[in-house]
Short mmCIF file of N, CA and C in Angstrom, two decimals:
data_model
loop_
_atom_site.label_atom_id
_atom_site.label_comp_id
_atom_site.label_asym_id
_atom_site.label_seq_id
_atom_site.Cartn_x
_atom_site.Cartn_y
_atom_site.Cartn_z
N MET A 1 -0.30 -16.03 -18.32
CA MET A 1 -1.46 -15.75 -19.15
C MET A 1 -1.19 -14.43 -19.80
N ASN A 2 -1.24 -14.30 -21.14
CA ASN A 2 -1.11 -13.09 -21.85
C ASN A 2 -2.29 -12.21 -21.88
N VAL A 3 -2.12 -11.00 -21.49
CA VAL A 3 -3.24 -10.03 -21.29
C VAL A 3 -2.83 -8.78 -22.07
N ARG A 4 -3.85 -8.01 -22.42
CA ARG A 4 -3.53 -6.56 -23.00
C ARG A 4 -4.02 -5.71 -21.94
N VAL A 5 -3.25 -4.79 -21.45
CA VAL A 5 -3.54 -3.78 -20.45
C VAL A 5 -3.86 -2.46 -21.20
N ARG A 6 -4.93 -1.85 -20.91
CA ARG A 6 -5.28 -0.52 -21.54
C ARG A 6 -6.15 0.23 -20.47
N PRO A 7 -6.20 1.59 -20.66
CA PRO A 7 -6.97 2.53 -19.90
C PRO A 7 -8.44 2.20 -20.00
N ILE A 8 -9.20 2.33 -18.91
CA ILE A 8 -10.62 2.17 -19.11
C ILE A 8 -11.17 3.42 -19.78
N LYS A 9 -12.51 3.15 -20.29
CA LYS A 9 -13.11 4.23 -21.09
C LYS A 9 -14.16 4.79 -20.11
N LEU A 10 -14.51 6.11 -20.45
CA LEU A 10 -15.56 6.72 -19.63
C LEU A 10 -16.82 5.95 -19.58
N ASP A 11 -17.24 5.36 -20.66
CA ASP A 11 -18.49 4.68 -20.70
C ASP A 11 -18.51 3.28 -20.06
N GLU A 12 -17.22 3.00 -19.48
CA GLU A 12 -17.02 1.67 -18.82
C GLU A 12 -17.03 1.85 -17.21
N ILE A 13 -17.22 3.03 -16.82
CA ILE A 13 -17.11 3.18 -15.29
C ILE A 13 -18.04 2.37 -14.50
N GLU A 14 -19.27 2.21 -14.80
CA GLU A 14 -20.25 1.52 -14.20
C GLU A 14 -19.77 -0.11 -14.19
N LYS A 15 -19.52 -0.52 -15.31
CA LYS A 15 -19.12 -1.85 -15.65
C LYS A 15 -17.82 -2.22 -14.76
N ILE A 16 -16.80 -1.37 -14.78
CA ILE A 16 -15.57 -1.70 -14.10
C ILE A 16 -15.75 -1.63 -12.56
N ALA A 17 -16.52 -0.59 -12.12
CA ALA A 17 -16.77 -0.47 -10.72
C ALA A 17 -17.54 -1.71 -10.17
N SER A 18 -18.46 -2.25 -10.97
CA SER A 18 -19.17 -3.46 -10.55
C SER A 18 -18.11 -4.68 -10.56
N PHE A 19 -17.18 -4.68 -11.58
CA PHE A 19 -16.20 -5.81 -11.58
C PHE A 19 -15.37 -5.71 -10.40
N ILE A 20 -14.97 -4.54 -10.00
CA ILE A 20 -14.04 -4.48 -8.81
C ILE A 20 -14.90 -4.89 -7.56
N ALA A 21 -16.03 -4.40 -7.45
CA ALA A 21 -16.87 -4.77 -6.29
C ALA A 21 -17.08 -6.33 -6.25
N GLY A 22 -17.24 -6.89 -7.36
CA GLY A 22 -17.28 -8.43 -7.44
C GLY A 22 -16.00 -9.07 -6.82
N GLY A 23 -14.90 -8.45 -7.20
CA GLY A 23 -13.65 -8.99 -6.76
C GLY A 23 -13.34 -8.89 -5.30
N TYR A 24 -14.06 -7.94 -4.59
CA TYR A 24 -13.87 -7.65 -3.22
C TYR A 24 -14.98 -8.33 -2.44
N GLU A 25 -15.91 -9.15 -3.00
CA GLU A 25 -17.13 -9.62 -2.29
C GLU A 25 -16.65 -10.51 -1.08
N GLU A 26 -15.63 -11.21 -1.16
CA GLU A 26 -15.12 -12.06 0.06
C GLU A 26 -14.14 -11.34 0.92
N ASP A 27 -13.77 -10.15 0.58
CA ASP A 27 -12.78 -9.41 1.29
C ASP A 27 -13.24 -8.97 2.73
N VAL A 28 -12.47 -9.52 3.72
CA VAL A 28 -13.03 -9.18 5.10
C VAL A 28 -13.06 -7.63 5.46
N PHE A 29 -12.12 -6.91 4.80
CA PHE A 29 -12.15 -5.48 5.08
C PHE A 29 -13.47 -4.88 4.53
N PHE A 30 -13.95 -5.20 3.31
CA PHE A 30 -15.10 -4.70 2.84
C PHE A 30 -16.30 -5.09 3.60
N LYS A 31 -16.31 -6.33 4.00
CA LYS A 31 -17.43 -6.96 4.70
C LYS A 31 -17.56 -6.07 6.02
N TRP A 32 -16.39 -5.71 6.68
CA TRP A 32 -16.52 -4.88 7.82
C TRP A 32 -17.01 -3.46 7.55
N CYS A 33 -16.57 -2.96 6.41
CA CYS A 33 -16.89 -1.58 6.05
C CYS A 33 -18.39 -1.41 5.85
N VAL A 34 -19.13 -2.43 5.40
CA VAL A 34 -20.52 -2.34 5.19
C VAL A 34 -21.32 -3.26 6.13
N ASN A 35 -20.59 -3.65 7.26
CA ASN A 35 -21.38 -4.51 8.18
C ASN A 35 -22.08 -5.68 7.70
N HIS A 36 -21.43 -6.39 6.77
CA HIS A 36 -21.97 -7.48 6.01
C HIS A 36 -23.39 -7.20 5.52
N ASP A 37 -23.64 -5.96 4.99
CA ASP A 37 -24.89 -5.58 4.32
C ASP A 37 -25.15 -6.39 3.14
N ASP A 38 -26.41 -6.83 3.00
CA ASP A 38 -26.71 -7.64 1.79
C ASP A 38 -26.50 -6.94 0.53
N ASN A 39 -26.53 -5.56 0.63
CA ASN A 39 -26.23 -4.77 -0.50
C ASN A 39 -24.83 -4.40 -0.81
N GLN A 40 -23.93 -5.19 -0.15
CA GLN A 40 -22.46 -4.89 -0.36
C GLN A 40 -22.06 -4.57 -1.77
N HIS A 41 -22.46 -5.41 -2.71
CA HIS A 41 -22.02 -5.29 -4.08
C HIS A 41 -22.42 -3.88 -4.61
N GLN A 42 -23.51 -3.50 -4.37
CA GLN A 42 -24.10 -2.27 -4.96
C GLN A 42 -23.33 -1.10 -4.25
N ILE A 43 -23.17 -1.14 -2.96
CA ILE A 43 -22.42 -0.06 -2.18
C ILE A 43 -21.06 0.09 -2.66
N VAL A 44 -20.36 -1.04 -2.79
CA VAL A 44 -18.85 -0.91 -3.20
C VAL A 44 -18.81 -0.56 -4.63
N THR A 45 -19.71 -0.93 -5.40
CA THR A 45 -19.81 -0.43 -6.87
C THR A 45 -19.97 1.09 -6.81
N GLU A 46 -20.89 1.62 -6.13
CA GLU A 46 -21.13 3.14 -6.03
C GLU A 46 -19.81 3.75 -5.55
N TYR A 47 -19.26 3.23 -4.51
CA TYR A 47 -17.93 3.64 -3.91
C TYR A 47 -16.88 3.88 -5.10
N TYR A 48 -16.62 2.75 -5.78
CA TYR A 48 -15.61 2.85 -6.83
C TYR A 48 -16.02 3.64 -8.01
N LYS A 49 -17.34 3.86 -8.31
CA LYS A 49 -17.77 4.75 -9.32
C LYS A 49 -17.22 6.18 -9.04
N ILE A 50 -17.24 6.63 -7.75
CA ILE A 50 -16.77 8.01 -7.37
C ILE A 50 -15.36 8.09 -7.64
N TYR A 51 -14.57 6.98 -7.19
CA TYR A 51 -13.05 7.02 -7.56
C TYR A 51 -12.82 7.08 -8.97
N LEU A 52 -13.40 6.24 -9.83
CA LEU A 52 -13.24 6.26 -11.13
C LEU A 52 -13.65 7.48 -11.86
N GLY A 53 -14.56 8.25 -11.33
CA GLY A 53 -14.90 9.48 -11.88
C GLY A 53 -14.18 10.73 -11.35
N ALA A 54 -13.16 10.45 -10.48
CA ALA A 54 -12.42 11.66 -9.86
C ALA A 54 -11.39 12.10 -10.74
N LYS A 55 -11.17 13.47 -10.70
CA LYS A 55 -10.11 14.09 -11.51
C LYS A 55 -8.80 13.48 -11.17
N GLY A 56 -8.06 13.07 -12.16
CA GLY A 56 -6.81 12.56 -11.86
C GLY A 56 -6.65 11.11 -11.68
N CYS A 57 -7.82 10.49 -11.52
CA CYS A 57 -7.87 8.99 -11.46
C CYS A 57 -7.23 8.34 -12.73
N VAL A 58 -6.42 7.33 -12.43
CA VAL A 58 -5.80 6.57 -13.49
C VAL A 58 -6.35 5.10 -13.30
N ALA A 59 -6.94 4.55 -14.16
CA ALA A 59 -7.50 3.13 -14.12
C ALA A 59 -7.23 2.36 -15.41
N HIS A 60 -6.76 1.08 -15.19
CA HIS A 60 -6.59 0.27 -16.31
C HIS A 60 -7.33 -1.20 -16.14
N VAL A 61 -7.57 -1.78 -17.13
CA VAL A 61 -8.06 -3.12 -17.15
C VAL A 61 -7.07 -3.94 -17.98
N ALA A 62 -7.12 -5.28 -17.60
CA ALA A 62 -6.41 -6.31 -18.41
C ALA A 62 -7.51 -7.15 -19.06
N GLU A 63 -7.30 -7.38 -20.42
CA GLU A 63 -8.20 -8.21 -21.10
C GLU A 63 -7.47 -9.43 -21.61
N ASP A 64 -8.29 -10.56 -21.70
CA ASP A 64 -7.64 -11.77 -22.32
C ASP A 64 -7.78 -11.67 -23.80
N GLU A 65 -7.37 -12.76 -24.48
CA GLU A 65 -7.40 -12.75 -25.90
C GLU A 65 -8.75 -12.67 -26.56
N THR A 66 -9.87 -12.81 -25.73
CA THR A 66 -11.20 -12.68 -26.25
C THR A 66 -11.77 -11.40 -25.99
N GLY A 67 -10.98 -10.43 -25.30
CA GLY A 67 -11.49 -9.15 -24.99
C GLY A 67 -12.21 -9.09 -23.62
N GLU A 68 -12.25 -10.21 -22.85
CA GLU A 68 -12.97 -10.27 -21.58
C GLU A 68 -12.00 -9.51 -20.60
N VAL A 69 -12.53 -8.71 -19.69
CA VAL A 69 -11.93 -8.00 -18.64
C VAL A 69 -11.69 -9.04 -17.62
N VAL A 70 -10.35 -9.28 -17.26
CA VAL A 70 -9.98 -10.28 -16.21
C VAL A 70 -9.27 -9.55 -15.04
N GLY A 71 -9.08 -8.28 -15.07
CA GLY A 71 -8.37 -7.59 -13.94
C GLY A 71 -8.50 -6.13 -14.14
N ALA A 72 -8.28 -5.46 -13.00
CA ALA A 72 -8.38 -3.93 -13.07
C ALA A 72 -7.49 -3.40 -11.90
N THR A 73 -7.03 -2.12 -12.15
CA THR A 73 -6.40 -1.36 -11.09
C THR A 73 -6.92 0.10 -11.15
N VAL A 74 -6.94 0.66 -9.97
CA VAL A 74 -7.48 2.12 -9.86
C VAL A 74 -6.39 2.78 -8.97
N TRP A 75 -5.86 3.92 -9.51
CA TRP A 75 -4.96 4.81 -8.78
C TRP A 75 -5.52 6.15 -8.65
N LEU A 76 -5.21 6.83 -7.35
CA LEU A 76 -5.64 8.12 -7.25
C LEU A 76 -4.40 9.11 -6.85
N PRO A 77 -4.32 10.37 -7.33
CA PRO A 77 -3.30 11.17 -6.99
C PRO A 77 -3.35 11.60 -5.52
N HIS A 78 -2.23 11.97 -4.94
CA HIS A 78 -2.36 12.34 -3.54
C HIS A 78 -3.27 13.53 -3.23
N ASP A 79 -3.44 14.44 -4.21
CA ASP A 79 -4.07 15.66 -4.06
C ASP A 79 -5.42 15.61 -4.67
N VAL A 80 -6.03 14.39 -4.74
CA VAL A 80 -7.46 14.23 -5.34
C VAL A 80 -8.39 15.19 -4.48
N ASP A 81 -9.32 15.71 -5.24
CA ASP A 81 -10.28 16.70 -4.72
C ASP A 81 -11.05 15.98 -3.55
N GLU A 82 -10.94 16.62 -2.41
CA GLU A 82 -11.46 15.98 -1.18
C GLU A 82 -13.00 15.87 -1.11
N SER A 83 -13.55 16.65 -2.08
CA SER A 83 -15.17 16.65 -2.12
C SER A 83 -15.52 15.20 -2.47
N ILE A 84 -14.70 14.31 -3.00
CA ILE A 84 -15.11 13.02 -3.28
C ILE A 84 -15.55 12.22 -1.99
N TYR A 85 -14.91 12.59 -0.89
CA TYR A 85 -15.30 11.87 0.46
C TYR A 85 -16.66 12.31 0.85
N ASP A 86 -17.13 13.44 0.60
CA ASP A 86 -18.59 13.76 0.73
C ASP A 86 -19.49 12.93 -0.03
N ASP A 87 -19.15 12.79 -1.32
CA ASP A 87 -19.86 11.97 -2.25
C ASP A 87 -19.90 10.53 -1.80
N ILE A 88 -18.78 10.12 -1.36
CA ILE A 88 -18.72 8.73 -0.72
C ILE A 88 -19.60 8.51 0.41
N ASN A 89 -19.60 9.51 1.38
CA ASN A 89 -20.40 9.31 2.48
C ASN A 89 -21.90 9.25 2.13
N LYS A 90 -22.25 9.97 1.03
CA LYS A 90 -23.63 9.88 0.65
C LYS A 90 -24.01 8.46 0.02
N VAL A 91 -23.15 7.93 -0.72
CA VAL A 91 -23.45 6.55 -1.42
C VAL A 91 -23.31 5.39 -0.43
N VAL A 92 -22.48 5.53 0.62
CA VAL A 92 -22.40 4.39 1.61
C VAL A 92 -23.32 4.56 2.66
N ALA A 93 -23.96 5.71 2.79
CA ALA A 93 -25.12 5.95 3.71
C ALA A 93 -24.82 5.55 5.16
N ALA A 94 -25.62 4.52 5.63
CA ALA A 94 -25.53 4.09 6.95
C ALA A 94 -24.16 3.60 7.40
N HIS A 95 -23.21 3.27 6.42
CA HIS A 95 -21.89 2.81 6.72
C HIS A 95 -20.82 3.89 6.64
N ALA A 96 -21.27 5.20 6.54
CA ALA A 96 -20.40 6.23 6.36
C ALA A 96 -19.33 6.39 7.56
N ASP A 97 -19.74 6.06 8.77
CA ASP A 97 -18.77 6.11 9.82
C ASP A 97 -17.44 5.29 9.63
N HIS A 98 -17.71 4.05 9.09
CA HIS A 98 -16.60 3.11 8.79
C HIS A 98 -15.74 3.62 7.71
N PHE A 99 -16.34 4.14 6.59
CA PHE A 99 -15.59 4.57 5.49
C PHE A 99 -14.86 5.93 5.89
N GLN A 100 -15.45 6.76 6.87
CA GLN A 100 -14.78 7.92 7.14
C GLN A 100 -13.58 7.59 8.09
N GLU A 101 -13.74 6.50 9.03
CA GLU A 101 -12.71 6.12 9.75
C GLU A 101 -11.36 5.65 8.93
N VAL A 102 -11.73 4.95 7.95
CA VAL A 102 -10.73 4.52 6.93
C VAL A 102 -9.97 5.65 6.26
N ALA A 103 -10.77 6.65 5.83
CA ALA A 103 -10.26 7.82 5.14
C ALA A 103 -9.36 8.59 6.17
N ASP A 104 -9.76 8.74 7.37
CA ASP A 104 -9.01 9.59 8.34
C ASP A 104 -7.63 8.84 8.64
N LYS A 105 -7.73 7.53 8.85
CA LYS A 105 -6.49 6.81 9.20
C LYS A 105 -5.58 6.82 8.03
N SER A 106 -6.08 6.75 6.83
CA SER A 106 -5.33 6.72 5.63
C SER A 106 -4.58 8.02 5.47
N HIS A 107 -5.32 9.15 5.66
CA HIS A 107 -4.71 10.45 5.51
C HIS A 107 -3.66 10.74 6.51
N ALA A 108 -3.85 10.16 7.72
CA ALA A 108 -2.90 10.42 8.79
C ALA A 108 -1.56 9.56 8.62
N ASN A 109 -1.74 8.56 7.68
CA ASN A 109 -0.60 7.61 7.63
C ASN A 109 0.18 7.77 6.30
N GLU A 110 -0.41 8.38 5.37
CA GLU A 110 0.30 8.49 4.03
C GLU A 110 1.30 9.46 4.00
N PRO A 111 2.19 9.31 2.93
CA PRO A 111 3.42 10.22 2.94
C PRO A 111 2.93 11.64 2.91
N THR A 112 3.76 12.54 3.41
CA THR A 112 3.50 14.01 3.40
C THR A 112 4.57 14.87 2.77
N ASP A 113 5.65 14.20 2.36
CA ASP A 113 6.90 14.98 1.92
C ASP A 113 6.97 14.98 0.33
N THR A 114 6.06 14.33 -0.33
CA THR A 114 6.28 14.20 -1.75
C THR A 114 4.92 13.91 -2.40
N PRO A 115 4.69 14.31 -3.59
CA PRO A 115 3.48 13.87 -4.35
C PRO A 115 3.60 12.49 -4.62
N PHE A 116 2.50 11.71 -4.70
CA PHE A 116 2.55 10.21 -4.96
C PHE A 116 1.12 9.77 -5.56
N TYR A 117 1.10 8.61 -6.07
CA TYR A 117 -0.14 8.06 -6.43
C TYR A 117 -0.46 6.88 -5.47
N GLN A 118 -1.81 6.80 -5.15
CA GLN A 118 -2.15 5.66 -4.20
C GLN A 118 -2.98 4.60 -5.09
N LEU A 119 -2.56 3.40 -4.86
CA LEU A 119 -3.30 2.27 -5.50
C LEU A 119 -4.52 1.96 -4.63
N VAL A 120 -5.66 2.24 -5.11
CA VAL A 120 -6.86 1.96 -4.28
C VAL A 120 -7.69 0.79 -4.70
N ALA A 121 -7.31 0.14 -5.74
CA ALA A 121 -7.86 -1.22 -6.14
C ALA A 121 -6.97 -1.99 -7.04
N VAL A 122 -6.94 -3.23 -6.76
CA VAL A 122 -6.24 -4.15 -7.66
C VAL A 122 -7.05 -5.45 -7.68
N VAL A 123 -7.67 -5.83 -8.63
CA VAL A 123 -8.56 -6.98 -8.66
C VAL A 123 -8.28 -7.88 -9.91
N THR A 124 -8.25 -9.28 -9.58
CA THR A 124 -8.15 -10.12 -10.75
C THR A 124 -9.18 -11.17 -10.62
N LYS A 125 -9.91 -11.41 -11.74
CA LYS A 125 -11.01 -12.36 -11.81
C LYS A 125 -10.63 -13.62 -11.12
N LYS A 126 -11.42 -14.18 -10.20
CA LYS A 126 -11.08 -15.33 -9.32
C LYS A 126 -10.33 -16.50 -10.14
N GLU A 127 -10.96 -16.91 -11.13
CA GLU A 127 -10.46 -18.04 -11.73
C GLU A 127 -9.20 -17.82 -12.53
N PHE A 128 -8.69 -16.56 -12.58
CA PHE A 128 -7.37 -16.23 -13.18
C PHE A 128 -6.37 -15.75 -12.36
N GLN A 129 -6.66 -15.81 -10.97
CA GLN A 129 -5.67 -15.39 -10.06
C GLN A 129 -4.41 -16.33 -10.09
N GLY A 130 -3.24 -15.74 -9.75
CA GLY A 130 -2.12 -16.46 -9.80
C GLY A 130 -1.44 -16.67 -11.09
N GLN A 131 -1.94 -15.90 -12.18
CA GLN A 131 -1.40 -16.10 -13.51
C GLN A 131 -0.74 -14.81 -14.02
N GLY A 132 -0.32 -13.90 -13.08
CA GLY A 132 0.42 -12.84 -13.42
C GLY A 132 -0.35 -11.59 -13.88
N ILE A 133 -1.64 -11.57 -13.66
CA ILE A 133 -2.53 -10.49 -14.27
C ILE A 133 -2.23 -9.25 -13.37
N GLY A 134 -2.36 -9.38 -12.05
CA GLY A 134 -2.10 -8.37 -11.19
C GLY A 134 -0.79 -7.60 -11.37
N GLY A 135 0.23 -8.47 -11.55
CA GLY A 135 1.66 -8.00 -11.72
C GLY A 135 1.66 -7.25 -13.07
N ALA A 136 0.99 -7.74 -14.13
CA ALA A 136 1.02 -7.07 -15.36
C ALA A 136 0.38 -5.68 -15.28
N LEU A 137 -0.80 -5.57 -14.51
CA LEU A 137 -1.48 -4.28 -14.33
C LEU A 137 -0.53 -3.29 -13.47
N LEU A 138 -0.06 -3.82 -12.43
CA LEU A 138 0.84 -2.94 -11.62
C LEU A 138 2.04 -2.48 -12.49
N LYS A 139 2.66 -3.29 -13.13
CA LYS A 139 3.86 -2.89 -14.05
C LYS A 139 3.50 -1.81 -15.01
N HIS A 140 2.38 -2.02 -15.64
CA HIS A 140 2.05 -1.10 -16.58
C HIS A 140 2.06 0.36 -16.09
N HIS A 141 1.40 0.66 -14.90
CA HIS A 141 1.42 2.10 -14.43
C HIS A 141 2.64 2.44 -13.71
N LEU A 142 3.23 1.52 -12.90
CA LEU A 142 4.50 1.69 -12.19
C LEU A 142 5.53 2.06 -13.11
N ASP A 143 5.72 1.44 -14.32
CA ASP A 143 6.74 1.97 -15.32
C ASP A 143 6.53 3.42 -15.70
N GLN A 144 5.23 3.85 -15.90
CA GLN A 144 4.87 5.19 -16.35
C GLN A 144 5.28 6.17 -15.17
N LEU A 145 5.05 5.70 -14.03
CA LEU A 145 5.32 6.52 -12.77
C LEU A 145 6.81 6.71 -12.56
N ASP A 146 7.50 5.54 -12.78
CA ASP A 146 9.04 5.53 -12.62
C ASP A 146 9.57 6.58 -13.53
N GLU A 147 9.13 6.62 -14.67
CA GLU A 147 9.68 7.51 -15.75
C GLU A 147 9.56 9.03 -15.32
N ARG A 148 8.58 9.27 -14.53
CA ARG A 148 8.26 10.55 -14.00
C ARG A 148 8.75 10.84 -12.66
N GLY A 149 9.38 9.71 -11.94
CA GLY A 149 9.93 9.88 -10.71
C GLY A 149 8.91 10.07 -9.61
N ILE A 150 7.82 9.46 -9.80
CA ILE A 150 6.65 9.57 -8.81
C ILE A 150 6.54 8.25 -7.97
N PRO A 151 6.60 8.42 -6.64
CA PRO A 151 6.39 7.13 -5.75
C PRO A 151 4.96 6.75 -5.54
N THR A 152 4.69 5.62 -4.98
CA THR A 152 3.29 5.18 -4.74
C THR A 152 3.13 4.60 -3.40
N TYR A 153 1.81 4.61 -3.04
CA TYR A 153 1.51 4.20 -1.71
C TYR A 153 0.21 3.36 -1.79
N LEU A 154 0.11 2.34 -0.90
CA LEU A 154 -1.17 1.57 -0.92
C LEU A 154 -1.43 0.97 0.47
N GLU A 155 -2.61 0.53 0.64
CA GLU A 155 -2.92 -0.13 1.91
C GLU A 155 -3.65 -1.52 1.66
N ALA A 156 -2.87 -2.51 1.80
CA ALA A 156 -3.21 -3.94 1.53
C ALA A 156 -4.23 -4.40 2.46
N SER A 157 -5.23 -5.13 2.13
CA SER A 157 -6.27 -5.74 3.06
C SER A 157 -5.83 -7.09 3.47
N THR A 158 -4.79 -7.66 2.81
CA THR A 158 -4.41 -9.01 3.22
C THR A 158 -3.10 -8.86 3.86
N PRO A 159 -2.61 -9.87 4.71
CA PRO A 159 -1.45 -9.71 5.55
C PRO A 159 -0.25 -9.62 4.52
N TYR A 160 0.73 -8.71 4.84
CA TYR A 160 1.90 -8.52 3.98
C TYR A 160 3.14 -8.98 4.78
N TYR A 161 3.84 -9.86 4.08
CA TYR A 161 5.03 -10.40 4.71
C TYR A 161 6.38 -10.02 3.97
N GLY A 162 6.34 -9.18 3.22
CA GLY A 162 7.58 -8.63 2.39
C GLY A 162 7.60 -9.40 1.00
N GLY A 163 6.72 -10.24 0.65
CA GLY A 163 6.88 -11.04 -0.57
C GLY A 163 5.59 -10.71 -1.52
N GLY A 164 5.29 -11.74 -2.28
CA GLY A 164 4.13 -11.67 -3.10
C GLY A 164 4.43 -10.55 -4.13
N VAL A 165 3.22 -10.17 -4.82
CA VAL A 165 3.35 -9.17 -5.97
C VAL A 165 3.95 -7.78 -5.48
N TYR A 166 3.50 -7.32 -4.37
CA TYR A 166 3.95 -6.03 -3.81
C TYR A 166 5.48 -6.11 -3.51
N GLY A 167 5.96 -7.17 -2.85
CA GLY A 167 7.33 -7.22 -2.70
C GLY A 167 8.12 -7.33 -3.90
N LYS A 168 7.61 -8.04 -4.87
CA LYS A 168 8.25 -8.17 -6.21
C LYS A 168 8.52 -6.77 -6.88
N PHE A 169 7.54 -5.88 -6.66
CA PHE A 169 7.69 -4.44 -7.19
C PHE A 169 8.47 -3.45 -6.33
N GLY A 170 8.90 -4.01 -5.12
CA GLY A 170 9.75 -3.14 -4.29
C GLY A 170 9.03 -2.24 -3.30
N TYR A 171 7.75 -2.77 -2.86
CA TYR A 171 7.06 -2.01 -1.83
C TYR A 171 7.64 -2.48 -0.44
N ARG A 172 7.43 -1.61 0.46
CA ARG A 172 7.88 -1.96 1.89
C ARG A 172 6.88 -1.27 2.94
N TYR A 173 6.99 -1.84 4.05
CA TYR A 173 6.07 -1.25 5.19
C TYR A 173 6.29 0.16 5.21
N PHE A 174 5.25 0.93 5.55
CA PHE A 174 5.35 2.37 5.78
C PHE A 174 4.38 2.76 6.92
N GLY A 175 4.86 3.68 7.75
CA GLY A 175 3.93 4.13 8.89
C GLY A 175 3.58 3.04 9.82
N VAL A 176 2.24 3.03 10.17
CA VAL A 176 1.81 2.07 11.22
C VAL A 176 0.70 1.24 10.65
N LEU A 177 0.55 0.06 11.12
CA LEU A 177 -0.63 -0.77 10.73
C LEU A 177 -1.93 -0.01 11.14
N MET A 178 -2.84 -0.23 10.19
CA MET A 178 -4.14 0.50 10.45
C MET A 178 -5.14 -0.47 10.99
N LYS A 179 -5.42 -0.49 12.25
CA LYS A 179 -6.40 -1.38 12.88
C LYS A 179 -7.69 -0.75 13.10
N PHE A 180 -8.77 -1.55 12.72
CA PHE A 180 -10.09 -1.05 12.85
C PHE A 180 -10.93 -1.80 13.81
N ALA A 181 -10.64 -3.17 13.73
CA ALA A 181 -11.58 -4.08 14.60
C ALA A 181 -10.67 -5.39 14.76
N GLU A 182 -11.22 -6.26 15.51
CA GLU A 182 -10.53 -7.52 15.69
C GLU A 182 -10.35 -8.30 14.17
N GLY A 183 -9.00 -8.40 13.77
CA GLY A 183 -8.86 -9.06 12.41
C GLY A 183 -9.10 -8.16 11.28
N ILE A 184 -9.43 -6.98 11.49
CA ILE A 184 -9.57 -5.92 10.36
C ILE A 184 -8.45 -4.96 10.34
N ILE A 185 -7.47 -5.25 9.47
CA ILE A 185 -6.19 -4.46 9.44
C ILE A 185 -5.91 -4.11 8.04
N LEU A 186 -5.42 -2.99 7.80
CA LEU A 186 -4.82 -2.55 6.54
C LEU A 186 -3.30 -2.41 6.79
N TYR A 187 -2.50 -2.91 5.74
CA TYR A 187 -1.09 -2.91 5.81
C TYR A 187 -0.57 -1.88 4.80
N PRO A 188 -0.14 -0.62 5.44
CA PRO A 188 0.32 0.42 4.48
C PRO A 188 1.80 0.15 3.88
N LEU A 189 2.00 0.29 2.67
CA LEU A 189 3.10 0.06 1.88
C LEU A 189 3.44 1.19 1.05
N TYR A 190 4.73 1.43 0.94
CA TYR A 190 5.30 2.58 0.14
C TYR A 190 6.36 2.10 -0.85
N ARG A 191 6.32 2.65 -2.02
CA ARG A 191 7.45 2.38 -2.99
C ARG A 191 7.91 3.66 -3.62
N PRO A 192 9.16 3.97 -3.51
CA PRO A 192 9.84 5.10 -4.14
C PRO A 192 9.73 4.88 -5.66
N ALA A 193 9.88 5.82 -6.43
CA ALA A 193 10.09 5.69 -7.89
C ALA A 193 11.23 4.72 -8.10
N GLY A 194 10.99 3.67 -8.85
CA GLY A 194 12.02 2.57 -9.11
C GLY A 194 11.94 1.44 -8.00
N GLY A 195 11.27 1.58 -6.94
CA GLY A 195 11.13 0.61 -5.95
C GLY A 195 12.48 0.49 -5.06
N TYR A 196 12.17 0.01 -3.90
CA TYR A 196 13.27 -0.34 -2.92
C TYR A 196 14.14 -1.43 -3.55
N THR A 197 15.36 -1.51 -3.31
CA THR A 197 16.23 -2.68 -3.79
C THR A 197 16.02 -3.74 -2.79
N LEU A 198 15.57 -4.87 -3.19
CA LEU A 198 15.38 -6.05 -2.23
C LEU A 198 16.64 -6.78 -2.06
#
């Protein structure tokens, strides 16, 4: 599927945050984070609004030929202002303990020897999954980071076996699996600038 990848606009933050939350509605990790709260969509929307408004955040959308948003990615710099986590705790309210546990384990696991960007969201509209949209979004920003010699890190919420879109771009396991509850695991992956040679 041919898509156009572009940066999001400031006046789209609410819309794109809601789009991302919709993409994660069936994600077991987010269901655990909010304890299957009926307000999951709104909570996750507010969560991503904070990320999207953070200094240094880089976010892109993929549009189809009609201009409909069919995918989105969100990246944060390694040195993002930590005050965003106080803001997150406020918007997730009763679920702050789970989100704080995720933040603590993430900080303990992420690279410490080099600046990097962390991919904190990659979502493709359900009916368009498997058509290369996620790959187009990843390539768009990875190409820019590769030119600057900047590595990337992410924590996948679906099992990683060395293949798929992340394997295609040269990501590999990094650190330790992040276990939160039975069946609730994040898979940390790292990619140096240019990717690992597979």
